[in-house]
Structures are given as C-alpha cells and as structure tokens.
Backbone as JSON Lines, residues from 0, in Angstrom:
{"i":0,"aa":"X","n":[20.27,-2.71,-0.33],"ca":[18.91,-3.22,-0.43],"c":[17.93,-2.23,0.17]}
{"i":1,"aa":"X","n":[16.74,-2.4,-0.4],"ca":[15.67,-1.14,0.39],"c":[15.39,-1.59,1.46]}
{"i":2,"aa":"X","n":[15.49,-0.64,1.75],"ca":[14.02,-1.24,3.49],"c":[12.65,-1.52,3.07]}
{"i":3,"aa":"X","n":[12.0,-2.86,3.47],"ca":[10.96,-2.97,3.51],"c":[10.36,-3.22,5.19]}
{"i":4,"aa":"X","n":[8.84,-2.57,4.98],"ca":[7.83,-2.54,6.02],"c":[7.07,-3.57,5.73]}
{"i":5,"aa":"X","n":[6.42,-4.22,6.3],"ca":[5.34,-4.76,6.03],"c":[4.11,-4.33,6.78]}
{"i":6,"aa":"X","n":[2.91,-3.86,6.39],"ca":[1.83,-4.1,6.63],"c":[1.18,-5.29,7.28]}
{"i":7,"aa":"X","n":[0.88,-5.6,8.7],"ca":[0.31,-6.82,8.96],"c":[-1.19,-6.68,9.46]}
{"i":8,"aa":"X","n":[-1.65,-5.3,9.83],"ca":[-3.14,-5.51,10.33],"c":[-3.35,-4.08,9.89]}
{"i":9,"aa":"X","n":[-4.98,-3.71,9.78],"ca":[-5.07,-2.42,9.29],"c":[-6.94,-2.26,9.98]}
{"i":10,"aa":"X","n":[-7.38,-1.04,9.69],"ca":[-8.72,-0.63,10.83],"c":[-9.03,0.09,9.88]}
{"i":11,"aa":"X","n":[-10.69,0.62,9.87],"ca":[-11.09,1.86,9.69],"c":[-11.63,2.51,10.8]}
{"i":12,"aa":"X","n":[-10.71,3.55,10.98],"ca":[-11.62,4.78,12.09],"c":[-11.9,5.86,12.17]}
{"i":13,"aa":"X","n":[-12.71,6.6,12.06],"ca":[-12.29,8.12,11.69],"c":[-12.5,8.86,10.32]}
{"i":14,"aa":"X","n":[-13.37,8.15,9.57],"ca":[-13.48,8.07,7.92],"c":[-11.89,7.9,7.56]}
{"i":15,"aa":"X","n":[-11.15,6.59,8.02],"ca":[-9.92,6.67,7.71],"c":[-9.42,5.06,7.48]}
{"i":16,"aa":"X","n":[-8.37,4.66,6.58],"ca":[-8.18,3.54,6.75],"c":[-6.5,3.5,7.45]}
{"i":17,"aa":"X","n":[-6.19,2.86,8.83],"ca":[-5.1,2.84,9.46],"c":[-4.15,1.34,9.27]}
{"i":18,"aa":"X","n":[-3.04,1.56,8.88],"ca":[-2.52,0.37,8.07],"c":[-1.03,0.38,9.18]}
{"i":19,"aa":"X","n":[-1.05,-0.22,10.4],"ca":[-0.15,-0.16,11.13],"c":[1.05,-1.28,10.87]}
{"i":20,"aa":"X","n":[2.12,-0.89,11.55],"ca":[3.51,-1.61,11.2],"c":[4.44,-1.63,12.29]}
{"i":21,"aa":"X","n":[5.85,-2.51,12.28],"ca":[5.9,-2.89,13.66],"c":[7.69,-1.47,13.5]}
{"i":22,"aa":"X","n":[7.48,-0.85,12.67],"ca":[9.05,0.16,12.61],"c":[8.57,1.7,12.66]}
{"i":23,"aa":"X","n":[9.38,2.5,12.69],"ca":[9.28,3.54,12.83],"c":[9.22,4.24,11.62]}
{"i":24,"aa":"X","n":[8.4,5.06,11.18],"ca":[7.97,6.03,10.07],"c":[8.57,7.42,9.92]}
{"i":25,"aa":"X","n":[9.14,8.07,11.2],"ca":[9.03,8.78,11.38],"c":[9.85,9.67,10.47]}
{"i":26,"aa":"X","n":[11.15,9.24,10.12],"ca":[11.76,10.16,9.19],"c":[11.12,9.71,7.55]}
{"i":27,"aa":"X","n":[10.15,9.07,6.9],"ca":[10.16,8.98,5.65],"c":[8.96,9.9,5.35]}
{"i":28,"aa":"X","n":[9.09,9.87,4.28],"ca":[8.52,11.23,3.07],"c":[7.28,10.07,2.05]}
{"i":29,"aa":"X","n":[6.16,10.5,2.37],"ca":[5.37,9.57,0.73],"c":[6.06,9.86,-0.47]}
{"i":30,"aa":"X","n":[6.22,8.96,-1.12],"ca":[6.8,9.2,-2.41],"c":[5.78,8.87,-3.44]}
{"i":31,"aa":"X","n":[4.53,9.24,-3.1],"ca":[3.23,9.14,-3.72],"c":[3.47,8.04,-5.4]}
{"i":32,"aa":"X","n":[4.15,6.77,-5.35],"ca":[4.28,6.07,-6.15],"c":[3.65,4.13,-5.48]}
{"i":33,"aa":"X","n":[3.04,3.41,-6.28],"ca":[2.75,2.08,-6.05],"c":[3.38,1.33,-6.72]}
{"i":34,"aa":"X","n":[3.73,0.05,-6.51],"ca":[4.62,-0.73,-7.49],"c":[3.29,-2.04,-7.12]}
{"i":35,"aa":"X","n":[4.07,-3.01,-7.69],"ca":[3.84,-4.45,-7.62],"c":[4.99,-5.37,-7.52]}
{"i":36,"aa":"X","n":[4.49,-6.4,-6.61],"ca":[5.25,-6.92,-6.43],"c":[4.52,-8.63,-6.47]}
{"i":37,"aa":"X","n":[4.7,-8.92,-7.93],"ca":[4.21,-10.08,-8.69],"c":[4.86,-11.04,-7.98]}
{"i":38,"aa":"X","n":[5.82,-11.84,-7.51],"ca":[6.8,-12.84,-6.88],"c":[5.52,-13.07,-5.53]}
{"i":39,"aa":"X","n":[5.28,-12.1,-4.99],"ca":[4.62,-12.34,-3.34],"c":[3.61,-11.78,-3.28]}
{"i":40,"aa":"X","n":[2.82,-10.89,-4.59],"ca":[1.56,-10.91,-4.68],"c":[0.96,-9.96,-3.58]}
{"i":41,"aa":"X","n":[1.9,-8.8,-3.76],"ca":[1.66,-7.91,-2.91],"c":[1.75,-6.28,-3.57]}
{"i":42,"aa":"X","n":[1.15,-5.03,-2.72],"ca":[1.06,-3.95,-3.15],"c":[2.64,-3.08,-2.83]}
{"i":43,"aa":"X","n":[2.93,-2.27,-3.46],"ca":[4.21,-1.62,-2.76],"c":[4.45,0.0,-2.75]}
{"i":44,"aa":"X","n":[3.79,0.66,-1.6],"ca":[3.99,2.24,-1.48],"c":[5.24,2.64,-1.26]}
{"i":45,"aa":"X","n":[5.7,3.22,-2.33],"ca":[7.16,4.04,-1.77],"c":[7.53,5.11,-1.01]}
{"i":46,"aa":"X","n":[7.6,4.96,0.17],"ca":[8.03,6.8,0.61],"c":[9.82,6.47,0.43]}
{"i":47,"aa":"X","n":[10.11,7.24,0.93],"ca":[11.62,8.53,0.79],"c":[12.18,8.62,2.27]}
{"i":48,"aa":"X","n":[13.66,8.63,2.64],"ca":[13.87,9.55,3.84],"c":[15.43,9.96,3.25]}
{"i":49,"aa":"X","n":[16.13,10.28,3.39],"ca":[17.17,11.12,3.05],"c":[18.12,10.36,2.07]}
{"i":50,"aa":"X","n":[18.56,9.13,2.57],"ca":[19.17,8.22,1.32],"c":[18.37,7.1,0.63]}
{"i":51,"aa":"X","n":[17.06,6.78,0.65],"ca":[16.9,5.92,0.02],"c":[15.61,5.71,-0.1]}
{"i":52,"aa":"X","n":[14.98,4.28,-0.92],"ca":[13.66,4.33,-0.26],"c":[13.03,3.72,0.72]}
{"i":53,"aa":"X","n":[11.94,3.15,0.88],"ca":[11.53,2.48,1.85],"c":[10.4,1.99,0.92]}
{"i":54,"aa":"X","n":[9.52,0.6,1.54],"ca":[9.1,0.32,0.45],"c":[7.9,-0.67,1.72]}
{"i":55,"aa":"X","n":[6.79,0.11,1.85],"ca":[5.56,-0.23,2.64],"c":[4.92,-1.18,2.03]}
{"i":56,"aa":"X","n":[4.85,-2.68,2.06],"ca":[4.29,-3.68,1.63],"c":[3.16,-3.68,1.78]}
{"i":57,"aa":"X","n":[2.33,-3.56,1.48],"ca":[0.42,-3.77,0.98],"c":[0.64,-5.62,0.69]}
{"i":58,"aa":"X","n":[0.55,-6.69,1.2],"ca":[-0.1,-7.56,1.03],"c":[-1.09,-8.06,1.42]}
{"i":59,"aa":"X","n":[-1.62,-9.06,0.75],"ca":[-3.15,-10.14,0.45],"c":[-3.53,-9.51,1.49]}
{"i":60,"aa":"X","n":[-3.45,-9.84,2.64],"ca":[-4.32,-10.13,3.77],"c":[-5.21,-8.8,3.96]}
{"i":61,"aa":"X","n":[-4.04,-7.65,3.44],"ca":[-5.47,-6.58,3.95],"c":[-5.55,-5.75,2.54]}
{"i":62,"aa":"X","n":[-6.01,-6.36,1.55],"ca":[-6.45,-5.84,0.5],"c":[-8.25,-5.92,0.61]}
{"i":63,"aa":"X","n":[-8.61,-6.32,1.26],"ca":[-9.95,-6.08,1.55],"c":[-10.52,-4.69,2.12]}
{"i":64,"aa":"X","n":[-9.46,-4.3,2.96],"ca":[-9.68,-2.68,3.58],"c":[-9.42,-2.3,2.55]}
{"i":65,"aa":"X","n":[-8.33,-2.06,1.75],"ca":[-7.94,-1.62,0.89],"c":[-8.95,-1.08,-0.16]}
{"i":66,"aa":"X","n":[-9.78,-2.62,-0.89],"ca":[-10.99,-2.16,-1.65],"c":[-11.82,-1.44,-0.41]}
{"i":67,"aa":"X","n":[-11.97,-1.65,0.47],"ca":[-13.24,-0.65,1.21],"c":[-12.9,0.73,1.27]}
{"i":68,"aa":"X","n":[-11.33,0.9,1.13],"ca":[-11.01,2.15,1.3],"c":[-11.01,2.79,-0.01]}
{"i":69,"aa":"X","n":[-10.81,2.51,-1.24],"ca":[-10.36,3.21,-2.3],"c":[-12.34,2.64,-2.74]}
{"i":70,"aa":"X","n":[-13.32,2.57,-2.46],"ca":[-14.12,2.46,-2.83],"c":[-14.88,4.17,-2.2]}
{"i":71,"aa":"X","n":[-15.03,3.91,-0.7],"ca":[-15.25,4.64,0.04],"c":[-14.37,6.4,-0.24]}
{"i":72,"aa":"X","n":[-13.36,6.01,-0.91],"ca":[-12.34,7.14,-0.8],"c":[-11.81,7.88,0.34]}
{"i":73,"aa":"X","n":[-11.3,6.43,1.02],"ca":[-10.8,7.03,2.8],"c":[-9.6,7.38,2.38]}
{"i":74,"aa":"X","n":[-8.92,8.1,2.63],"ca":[-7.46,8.57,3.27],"c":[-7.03,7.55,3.81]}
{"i":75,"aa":"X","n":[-5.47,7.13,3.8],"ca":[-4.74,5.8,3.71],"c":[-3.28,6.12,4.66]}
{"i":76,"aa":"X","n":[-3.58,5.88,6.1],"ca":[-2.22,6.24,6.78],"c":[-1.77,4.65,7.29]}
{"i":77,"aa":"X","n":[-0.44,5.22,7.17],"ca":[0.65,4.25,7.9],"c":[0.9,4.64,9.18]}
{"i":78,"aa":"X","n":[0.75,3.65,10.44],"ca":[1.16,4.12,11.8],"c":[2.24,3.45,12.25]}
{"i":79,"aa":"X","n":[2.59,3.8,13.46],"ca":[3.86,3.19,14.35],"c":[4.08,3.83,15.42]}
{"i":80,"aa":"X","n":[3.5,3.2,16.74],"ca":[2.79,3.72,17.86],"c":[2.14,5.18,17.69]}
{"i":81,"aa":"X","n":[2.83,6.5,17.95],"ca":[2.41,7.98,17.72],"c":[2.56,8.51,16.74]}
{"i":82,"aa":"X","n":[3.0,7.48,15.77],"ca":[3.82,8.32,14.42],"c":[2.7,7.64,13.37]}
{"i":83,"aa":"X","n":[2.55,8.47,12.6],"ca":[1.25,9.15,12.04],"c":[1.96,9.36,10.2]}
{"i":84,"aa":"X","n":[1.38,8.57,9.21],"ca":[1.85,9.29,7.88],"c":[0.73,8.79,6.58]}
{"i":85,"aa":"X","n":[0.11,9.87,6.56],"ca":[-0.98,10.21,5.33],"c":[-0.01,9.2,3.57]}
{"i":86,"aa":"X","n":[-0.66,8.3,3.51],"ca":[0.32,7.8,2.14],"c":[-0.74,8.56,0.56]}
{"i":87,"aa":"X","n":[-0.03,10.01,0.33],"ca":[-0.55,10.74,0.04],"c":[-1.1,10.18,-2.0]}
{"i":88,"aa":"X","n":[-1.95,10.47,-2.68],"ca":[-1.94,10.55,-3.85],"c":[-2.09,8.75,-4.36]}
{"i":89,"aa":"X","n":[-2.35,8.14,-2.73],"ca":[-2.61,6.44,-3.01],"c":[-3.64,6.25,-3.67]}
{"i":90,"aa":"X","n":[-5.27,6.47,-4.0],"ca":[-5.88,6.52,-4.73],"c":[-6.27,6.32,-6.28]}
{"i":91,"aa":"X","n":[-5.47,7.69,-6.52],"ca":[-5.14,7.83,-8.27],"c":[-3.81,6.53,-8.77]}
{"i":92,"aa":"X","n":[-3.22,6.64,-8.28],"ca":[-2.48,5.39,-8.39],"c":[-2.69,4.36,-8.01]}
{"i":93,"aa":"X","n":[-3.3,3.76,-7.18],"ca":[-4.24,2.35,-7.05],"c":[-4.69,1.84,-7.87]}
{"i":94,"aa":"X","n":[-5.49,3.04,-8.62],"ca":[-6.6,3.29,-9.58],"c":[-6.29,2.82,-10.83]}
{"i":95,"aa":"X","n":[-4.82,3.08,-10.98],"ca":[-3.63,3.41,-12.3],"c":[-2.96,1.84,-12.54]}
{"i":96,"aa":"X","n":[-2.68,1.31,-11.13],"ca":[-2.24,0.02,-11.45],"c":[-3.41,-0.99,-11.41]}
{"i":97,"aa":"X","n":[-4.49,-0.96,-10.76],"ca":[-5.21,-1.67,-10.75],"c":[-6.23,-2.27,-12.29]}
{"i":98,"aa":"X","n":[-5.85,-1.11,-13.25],"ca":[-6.69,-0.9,-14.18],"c":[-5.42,-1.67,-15.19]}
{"i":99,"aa":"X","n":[-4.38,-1.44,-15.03],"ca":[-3.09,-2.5,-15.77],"c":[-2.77,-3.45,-15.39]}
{"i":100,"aa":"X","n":[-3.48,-4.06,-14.3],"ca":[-3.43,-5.61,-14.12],"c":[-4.04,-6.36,-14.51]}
{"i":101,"aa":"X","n":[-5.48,-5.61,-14.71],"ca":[-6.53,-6.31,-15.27],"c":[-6.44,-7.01,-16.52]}
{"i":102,"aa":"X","n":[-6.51,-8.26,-17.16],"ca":[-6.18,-9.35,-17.65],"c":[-4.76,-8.76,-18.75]}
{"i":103,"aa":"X","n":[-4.44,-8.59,-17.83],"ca":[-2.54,-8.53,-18.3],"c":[-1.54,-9.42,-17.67]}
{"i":104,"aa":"X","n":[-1.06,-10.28,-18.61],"ca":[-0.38,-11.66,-18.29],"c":[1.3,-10.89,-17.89]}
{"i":105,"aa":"X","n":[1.48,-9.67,-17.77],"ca":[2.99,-9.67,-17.76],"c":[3.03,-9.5,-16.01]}
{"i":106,"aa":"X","n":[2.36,-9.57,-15.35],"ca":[1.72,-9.47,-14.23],"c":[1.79,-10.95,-13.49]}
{"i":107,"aa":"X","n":[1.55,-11.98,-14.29],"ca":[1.7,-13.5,-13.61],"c":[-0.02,-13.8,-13.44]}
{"i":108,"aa":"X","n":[-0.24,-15.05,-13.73],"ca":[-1.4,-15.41,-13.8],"c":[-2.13,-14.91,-12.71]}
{"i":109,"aa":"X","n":[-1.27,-15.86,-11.46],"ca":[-2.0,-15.84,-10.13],"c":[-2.22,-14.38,-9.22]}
{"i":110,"aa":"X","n":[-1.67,-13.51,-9.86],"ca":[-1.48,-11.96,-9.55],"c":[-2.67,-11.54,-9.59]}
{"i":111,"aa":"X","n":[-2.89,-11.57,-11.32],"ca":[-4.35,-11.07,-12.08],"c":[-5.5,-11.7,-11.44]}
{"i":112,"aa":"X","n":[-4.69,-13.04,-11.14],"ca":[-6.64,-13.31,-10.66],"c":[-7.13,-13.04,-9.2]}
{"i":113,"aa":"X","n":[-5.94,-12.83,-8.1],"ca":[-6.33,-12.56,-6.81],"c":[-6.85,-10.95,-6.91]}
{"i":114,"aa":"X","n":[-5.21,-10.33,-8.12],"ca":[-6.2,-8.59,-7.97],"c":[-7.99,-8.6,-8.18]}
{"i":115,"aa":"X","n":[-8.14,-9.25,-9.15],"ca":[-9.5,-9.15,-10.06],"c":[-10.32,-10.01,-9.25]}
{"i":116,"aa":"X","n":[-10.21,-11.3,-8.21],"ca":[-11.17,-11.62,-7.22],"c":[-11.27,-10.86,-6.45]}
{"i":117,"aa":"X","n":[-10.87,-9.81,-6.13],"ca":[-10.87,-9.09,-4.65],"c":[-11.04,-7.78,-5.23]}
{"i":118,"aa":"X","n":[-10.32,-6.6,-6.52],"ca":[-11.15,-5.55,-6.88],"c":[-11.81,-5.99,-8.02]}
C-alpha cells in the first residue's frame, strides 16, 4: 500500500504557501504529478523516495489556500519540523486537473461541485 500524508493545516508566509504534516519528508523526491481522489474528495501530490510512492493528501479543508495560492502563483511547500520540500511543477497541473473536473461526471457529482464552489 502507498504511504499516505495528510495535509492538516497550511499558512502563507514569505510569498509562499506552507502545507505542514505530522511525518517526515525528508527522503522523498516531488514527483511533480496530482491525482484525485473522488471517494474523499481530496487533492493527491505524488513525490518518490527509493521504493515507492508517497502520496501528500490535499484535502477540503485547505483548498482555500490552495485557490489563494495557485491564484497568486505562490510556490507550494510541504513541511515537517526543519524539513523543507518545494512540491515542484504543482501549478501547471492543478491547472490541468482542475480544468477536467469541471462539469465532468466521471469525477462524482459531489467532487465537481465542491471543486467548482471553491475554484
């Protein structure tokens, strides 16, 4: 099974949006890819570390930074106390799924309409 992170609180500081988590980052790689995750209505950044992936949950709660950030065009890190990781190329791909959710039913009703109330 992958490892998942979850995202539970996130800041802007620094012309930056900081999306902290309660595990360690330190060995994974951005794997500059987003998924969806229609079931729980959440975002999903993939990074990499030597065997597998890891899979940084973007849900509801802080998709509001989220639009402030990909509006603003902040830079999008993941923290974990000192450990520091740029989730590189999040933007253009935000951009990419956000624009294929839009009234696309293979997505789940309630998906489309929280993406599309909120971007």
């Amino acid at each position: 099974m992958k490892n998942k992170i979850t995202i539970h609180e996130g800041y802007i500081t620094e012309d930056k949006l900081m999306l902290q988590t309660n595990e360690t980052i330190n060995t994974l790689v951005p794997g500059e890819q987003i998924l969806v995750d229609s079931d729980h209505c959440s975002f999903i950044y993939l990074m990499e570390d030597k065997d597998d992936y890891t899979y940084i949950v973007l849900p509801e709660q802080i998709w509001p930074l989220l639009k402030t950030a990909q509006e603003e065009k902040l830079p999008i890190w993941v923290t974990f106390n000192d450990e520091k990781k740029e989730l590189l190329n999040f933007h253009d791909e935000f951009d990419f799924v956000l624009t294929n959710i839009k009234d696309n039913s293979n997505y789940g009703e309630k998906l489309v309409s929280k993406v599309e109330s909120i971007f």
